Coordinates of C-alpha atoms in Angstrom, one line a residue:
Chain A
M1 CA 61.8 62.2 74.5
S2 CA 60.3 63.2 71.1
S3 CA 60.9 66.9 70.1
P4 CA 61.9 68.6 66.9
E5 CA 65.3 69.2 68.4
N6 CA 65.9 65.5 69.3
D7 CA 64.3 64.1 66.2
R8 CA 66.3 66.2 63.8
I9 CA 68.9 64.0 62.1
D10 CA 70.6 66.6 59.9
P11 CA 70.6 70.1 61.4
S12 CA 71.1 71.7 58.0
L13 CA 67.6 70.5 57.0
C14 CA 64.3 71.8 58.3
W15 CA 62.9 69.6 61.0
N16 CA 59.4 69.9 59.4
C17 CA 59.8 69.8 55.6
H18 CA 63.4 68.6 55.3
T19 CA 64.3 71.4 52.9
Q20 CA 67.9 72.6 53.0
L21 CA 67.9 75.6 55.4
E22 CA 69.2 79.0 54.2
S23 CA 68.9 80.5 57.7
P24 CA 69.5 78.6 60.9
Y25 CA 66.5 80.4 62.5
K26 CA 63.6 79.8 60.1
C27 CA 62.8 77.7 57.1
D28 CA 62.3 79.7 53.9
S29 CA 60.1 77.0 52.5
C30 CA 57.6 76.1 55.2
V31 CA 58.2 79.2 57.4
K32 CA 58.7 77.1 60.6
I33 CA 61.2 78.3 63.2
Q34 CA 64.1 76.0 63.8
P35 CA 65.4 74.7 67.1
W36 CA 68.7 76.3 68.2
P37 CA 70.7 73.4 69.7
D38 CA 71.5 73.4 73.4
G39 CA 75.1 74.3 74.2
A40 CA 75.7 75.7 70.7
D41 CA 78.0 78.7 70.4
R42 CA 76.2 81.7 71.8
F43 CA 78.1 84.1 69.6
A44 CA 76.8 82.2 66.6
F45 CA 73.2 82.4 67.9
L46 CA 73.4 86.1 67.6
G47 CA 75.1 85.8 64.2
L48 CA 78.4 87.1 65.6
P49 CA 81.9 85.7 65.0
R50 CA 83.8 84.6 68.1
R51 CA 85.3 88.0 69.1
L52 CA 85.5 89.6 72.5
R53 CA 85.1 93.3 71.6
I54 CA 81.4 93.7 70.9
D55 CA 79.4 96.7 69.8
L56 CA 76.6 96.7 72.4
N57 CA 74.1 98.6 70.2
D58 CA 74.6 96.1 67.4
L59 CA 74.2 93.2 69.9
E60 CA 70.9 94.6 71.2
E61 CA 69.6 95.1 67.7
R62 CA 70.4 91.5 66.9
F63 CA 68.8 90.3 70.1
L64 CA 65.6 92.2 69.4
R65 CA 65.5 91.0 65.8
L66 CA 65.7 87.4 66.9
S67 CA 63.3 87.9 69.8
R68 CA 60.7 88.9 67.3
I69 CA 61.3 85.7 65.4
F70 CA 61.1 83.4 68.4
H71 CA 58.8 85.2 70.9
P72 CA 56.4 82.6 72.4
D73 CA 53.5 85.1 72.1
F74 CA 53.5 84.6 68.4
F75 CA 53.1 80.8 68.8
Q76 CA 50.2 80.6 71.2
D77 CA 48.1 79.0 68.6
S78 CA 50.7 77.0 66.8
A79 CA 51.2 73.3 66.9
D80 CA 52.9 71.9 70.0
Q81 CA 56.2 71.3 68.3
E82 CA 56.6 74.9 67.1
R83 CA 55.4 76.3 70.4
E84 CA 58.1 74.3 72.2
I85 CA 60.8 75.5 69.8
S86 CA 59.7 79.0 70.4
L87 CA 59.8 78.6 74.2
V88 CA 63.2 76.9 74.3
N89 CA 64.8 79.2 71.7
A90 CA 63.5 82.3 73.5
A91 CA 65.1 81.1 76.7
R92 CA 68.4 80.2 75.1
L93 CA 68.4 83.5 73.2
N94 CA 68.0 85.4 76.5
K95 CA 70.8 83.4 78.0
A96 CA 73.1 84.1 75.0
Y97 CA 72.3 87.8 75.1
N98 CA 72.9 88.1 78.8
T99 CA 76.2 86.3 78.5
L100 CA 77.5 88.4 75.7
K101 CA 76.4 91.8 76.9
D102 CA 78.3 91.7 80.1
P103 CA 82.1 91.8 79.6
T104 CA 82.9 89.7 82.6
Q105 CA 80.4 87.0 81.6
R106 CA 81.5 87.1 78.0
A107 CA 85.1 86.6 79.1
A108 CA 84.2 83.7 81.3
Y109 CA 82.2 82.2 78.4
I110 CA 85.2 82.4 76.0
L111 CA 87.3 80.6 78.6
E112 CA 84.6 77.9 78.7
L113 CA 84.4 77.7 74.9
E114 CA 88.2 77.6 74.4
L115 CA 89.3 75.6 77.3
G116 CA 86.3 73.5 78.2
A117 CA 83.8 73.7 81.1
Q118 CA 86.1 71.4 83.1
H119 CA 89.0 73.8 82.9
K120 CA 90.5 74.6 86.2
H121 CA 90.5 78.3 86.8
T122 CA 93.5 80.2 88.1
K123 CA 93.5 81.0 91.7
A124 CA 96.6 83.1 91.6
I125 CA 96.2 86.6 92.9
P126 CA 98.9 89.2 92.2
Q127 CA 101.0 89.9 95.3
D128 CA 100.2 93.6 95.4
L129 CA 96.5 92.9 95.3
A130 CA 96.7 90.3 98.1
F131 CA 98.6 93.0 100.0
E132 CA 95.9 95.6 99.5
I133 CA 93.2 93.2 100.6
M134 CA 95.3 92.4 103.7
E135 CA 95.5 96.1 104.5
L136 CA 91.8 96.4 103.9
Q137 CA 91.0 93.5 106.2
D138 CA 93.2 95.1 108.9
A139 CA 91.3 98.3 108.5
L140 CA 88.0 96.5 108.7
A141 CA 89.0 94.8 111.9
E142 CA 90.2 98.1 113.3
Y143 CA 86.9 99.8 112.4
A144 CA 84.8 97.0 113.9
D145 CA 86.9 97.2 117.1
Q146 CA 86.0 100.9 117.4
G147 CA 82.3 100.2 117.3
G148 CA 81.8 100.4 113.6
A149 CA 79.4 102.7 112.0
A150 CA 78.7 104.7 115.2
K151 CA 81.9 106.6 114.5
S152 CA 81.7 107.2 110.8
T153 CA 84.0 110.2 111.0
S154 CA 86.7 108.3 113.0
A155 CA 90.2 107.8 111.7
A156 CA 89.4 104.1 111.2
A157 CA 86.4 105.0 109.0
R158 CA 88.5 107.4 106.9
E159 CA 91.2 104.8 106.4
L160 CA 88.6 102.3 105.4
Q161 CA 87.1 104.8 103.0
R162 CA 90.5 105.5 101.5
L163 CA 91.2 101.8 100.9
H164 CA 87.8 101.4 99.5
D165 CA 88.4 104.1 97.0
T166 CA 91.8 102.6 96.0
L167 CA 90.1 99.2 95.4
R168 CA 87.3 100.9 93.5
Q169 CA 89.9 102.3 91.1
R170 CA 91.5 99.0 90.8
Y171 CA 88.1 97.5 89.9
E172 CA 87.7 100.0 87.1
Q173 CA 91.2 99.5 85.9
N174 CA 90.6 95.8 85.8
L175 CA 87.9 96.3 83.2
N176 CA 90.3 98.3 81.1
D177 CA 92.8 95.4 81.4
L178 CA 90.2 93.0 80.3
D179 CA 89.4 95.1 77.3
L180 CA 93.1 95.2 76.3
F181 CA 93.2 91.4 76.4
F182 CA 89.9 91.3 74.4
A183 CA 91.7 93.3 71.7
Q184 CA 94.6 90.9 71.7
Y185 CA 92.4 87.9 71.5
D186 CA 90.4 89.4 68.6
K187 CA 93.7 90.2 66.8
V188 CA 94.8 86.6 67.1
M189 CA 91.5 85.4 65.9
D190 CA 91.5 87.8 62.9
E191 CA 95.0 86.8 61.9
S192 CA 94.5 83.1 62.3
T193 CA 94.0 81.2 59.1
S194 CA 94.0 77.9 60.7
P195 CA 92.8 77.7 64.3
F196 CA 95.1 74.7 64.9
E197 CA 98.3 76.4 64.0
P198 CA 100.4 75.7 67.1
Q199 CA 102.0 79.1 67.4
V200 CA 98.6 80.8 67.4
T201 CA 97.4 78.4 69.9
A202 CA 100.3 79.2 72.2
R203 CA 99.7 82.9 71.9
K204 CA 96.0 82.4 72.4
K205 CA 96.6 80.3 75.5
E206 CA 98.7 83.1 76.9
I207 CA 96.0 85.6 76.4
L208 CA 93.3 83.3 77.8
T209 CA 95.4 82.8 80.9
R210 CA 95.7 86.6 81.3
I211 CA 91.9 86.9 81.0
D212 CA 91.5 84.1 83.5
Q213 CA 93.8 85.9 86.0
T214 CA 92.0 89.2 85.4
L215 CA 88.6 87.7 86.1
A216 CA 89.9 86.0 89.3
A217 CA 91.3 89.4 90.5
R218 CA 88.0 91.1 89.6
L219 CA 86.0 88.6 91.7
Y220 CA 88.3 89.1 94.6
V221 CA 88.1 92.8 94.5
R222 CA 84.4 92.8 94.1
R223 CA 84.0 90.6 97.2
A224 CA 86.3 92.9 99.2
L225 CA 84.4 96.0 98.1
E226 CA 81.1 94.4 99.1
N227 CA 82.5 93.7 102.6
V228 CA 83.7 97.3 103.0
T229 CA 80.4 98.8 101.8
A230 CA 78.5 96.5 104.2
A231 CA 80.8 97.6 107.1
L232 CA 80.5 101.3 106.3
E233 CA 76.8 101.0 106.1
G234 CA 76.8 99.3 109.4
R235 CA 75.6 95.9 108.2
D236 CA 77.2 92.6 109.3
V237 CA 80.5 91.9 107.8
N238 CA 80.9 88.2 106.9
Q239 CA 84.5 87.7 107.8
L240 CA 84.4 84.1 108.9
Chain B
M1 CA 79.6 70.7 108.2
A2 CA 81.5 70.1 111.5
Y3 CA 85.0 71.2 112.0
S4 CA 87.5 68.7 113.4
E5 CA 88.7 69.1 116.9
K6 CA 92.1 70.1 115.6
V7 CA 90.7 72.9 113.5
I8 CA 88.7 74.2 116.4
D9 CA 91.8 74.1 118.6
H10 CA 93.9 76.1 116.1
Y11 CA 91.0 78.5 115.5
Q12 CA 90.5 79.2 119.2
N13 CA 94.1 79.2 120.1
P14 CA 95.9 80.2 117.0
R15 CA 99.7 79.7 117.2
N16 CA 102.2 82.4 116.1
V17 CA 99.8 85.1 115.1
G18 CA 101.5 88.3 114.3
S19 CA 103.7 90.3 111.9
M20 CA 107.4 90.7 111.4
D21 CA 109.3 93.5 109.7
K22 CA 108.8 92.6 106.0
T23 CA 111.8 94.8 105.0
A24 CA 114.2 92.8 107.1
K25 CA 116.6 90.8 105.0
D26 CA 116.2 87.6 107.0
V27 CA 112.4 87.7 106.8
G28 CA 110.4 86.3 103.9
T29 CA 106.8 87.3 103.4
G30 CA 104.1 85.6 101.5
I31 CA 100.7 87.1 101.0
V32 CA 98.2 85.0 99.1
G33 CA 94.5 85.4 98.4
A34 CA 91.6 83.2 97.3
P35 CA 89.2 84.9 94.9
E36 CA 86.4 82.3 95.4
C37 CA 86.1 82.7 99.2
G38 CA 87.6 86.2 99.6
D39 CA 90.2 84.9 102.1
V40 CA 93.6 86.5 102.5
M41 CA 96.6 84.9 104.3
K42 CA 100.0 86.4 105.3
L43 CA 102.8 84.1 106.3
Q44 CA 106.2 85.2 107.3
I45 CA 109.4 83.3 108.1
Q46 CA 112.5 84.5 109.8
V47 CA 115.5 82.5 108.7
D48 CA 118.9 82.1 110.4
E49 CA 121.1 83.3 107.6
K50 CA 124.0 81.1 108.7
T51 CA 122.3 77.8 109.1
G52 CA 119.3 78.3 106.8
I53 CA 116.9 77.2 109.5
V54 CA 113.6 78.8 110.0
K55 CA 113.9 80.5 113.4
D56 CA 110.4 82.0 113.6
A57 CA 107.2 82.0 111.7
K58 CA 104.2 84.2 112.0
F59 CA 100.8 84.4 110.3
K60 CA 97.8 86.6 109.9
T61 CA 94.8 85.3 108.1
F62 CA 91.4 86.7 107.4
G63 CA 89.2 83.8 106.4
C64 CA 87.3 80.8 107.6
G65 CA 88.3 78.5 110.5
S66 CA 90.0 76.1 108.1
A67 CA 92.1 78.8 106.6
I68 CA 93.2 80.1 110.0
A69 CA 93.9 76.5 111.2
S70 CA 95.9 75.7 108.0
S71 CA 98.1 78.7 108.4
S72 CA 98.5 78.3 112.1
L73 CA 99.6 74.7 111.6
A74 CA 101.9 75.8 108.9
T75 CA 103.8 78.2 111.2
E76 CA 104.2 75.4 113.8
W77 CA 105.6 73.1 111.2
L78 CA 107.9 75.7 109.7
R79 CA 109.8 76.5 112.9
G80 CA 113.0 74.6 113.2
R81 CA 113.0 73.4 109.6
S82 CA 115.5 74.0 106.9
I83 CA 114.3 75.8 103.7
D84 CA 114.3 72.5 101.8
E85 CA 112.3 70.8 104.5
A86 CA 109.9 73.8 104.5
L87 CA 109.5 73.5 100.8
S88 CA 108.5 69.9 101.2
I89 CA 105.4 70.7 103.2
K90 CA 102.4 69.7 101.1
N91 CA 98.9 70.8 101.3
T92 CA 97.9 67.1 101.6
D93 CA 99.8 66.9 104.9
I94 CA 97.8 69.8 106.2
V95 CA 94.5 68.2 105.0
Q96 CA 95.4 65.0 106.8
E97 CA 96.6 66.6 110.0
L98 CA 93.5 68.8 110.3
A99 CA 91.0 66.3 108.8
L100 CA 89.8 68.9 106.4
P101 CA 86.7 68.0 104.4
P102 CA 86.9 68.3 100.6
V103 CA 85.2 71.7 100.4
K104 CA 88.0 73.1 102.6
I105 CA 90.9 71.6 100.7
H106 CA 91.5 75.0 99.0
C107 CA 92.4 76.4 102.4
S108 CA 95.3 74.0 102.7
V109 CA 96.4 74.9 99.2
L110 CA 96.4 78.5 100.2
A111 CA 98.7 77.7 103.1
E112 CA 101.1 75.8 100.9
D113 CA 101.1 78.7 98.4
A114 CA 101.8 81.1 101.3
I115 CA 104.8 79.0 102.5
K116 CA 106.2 78.9 98.9
A117 CA 105.7 82.6 98.5
A118 CA 107.4 83.4 101.8
I119 CA 110.4 81.3 100.9
A120 CA 110.6 82.8 97.4
D121 CA 110.6 86.2 99.0
Y122 CA 113.3 85.3 101.4
Q123 CA 115.5 83.8 98.7
K124 CA 115.0 86.8 96.4
K125 CA 116.2 89.1 99.2
Q126 CA 119.2 86.9 99.8
N127 CA 120.2 86.8 96.2
N128 CA 119.6 90.5 95.6
G129 CA 121.0 91.8 98.9
N130 CA 124.5 90.6 98.5
G131 CA 126.6 93.4 99.9
S132 CA 123.9 96.0 99.6
K133 CA 122.6 95.8 103.2

């Protein structure tokens, strides 16, 4: 397939006039926008270093600035090639922005970047969390046995609500934990002179594993909370 | 996806459902969860402290049919085994016995993890509890 992205031999040169590019987004010489490669670092797309703590206002400003460069509306009357770049870049920009603005998605993305898409995620859940979920499922079963939402003031409903609130707190605490690991990751990145220094890699791996575990717990808690909310609202609970 | 007859049998007639006193010194409790499907599984063993043989095993699982069948089968297999024999139970044995399809292999992994967690809990109690109880 012929497209500016595929035809480009040297990405440091403009696809159109082959001038050395000063900016990866747009050629200073012929003013053509440049294709942002598929799968390229989404942090880099927004002009950010690979760090997990992000200023969301700054991120939004960057997103809007780049949106104005690539927005397909501006290329309605342009040649096919440039119109295509604008469409593809705008879609990739949206994807990059959405990934980075959400801490959970951002963390999952760092794991993918650092450990590869094929990386096997941890499935280990801390004992105390598994225990809480067990209690919650017991309470859910009890609640369902007693006719569910019809008795919303029953002891079973109150117990369910209590466990729900505990898990809700855990869900919020989980985000704080994540932020702590973000800070640790950023520190390692800031201090690293060579990314291949073995000690740094070991420390980094340790932090990435923590992030992986925190995300797994987060997903687990979220599912449980959804189930409880559904039960308390009298919707069908998907237990099987 | 159709469940195998063995899965359905364990699902409809689960063996050894229940709970034991998890503070008892001769009881080991393993609770494991699977974030991707939301399942949670509790497996408990009661061990004869003299012979080291699993006297009784109980489970309680909230999850799909395969998860229930995997843990139900695990309790059947645990009874009468020594700790070492119990540790040798592999998730692949469960997969084979229940004819689990690839998408349900994680249920058998969960059961194996639960066995290991229960044994670890029992051993921890034995090592810590010397003379204290």
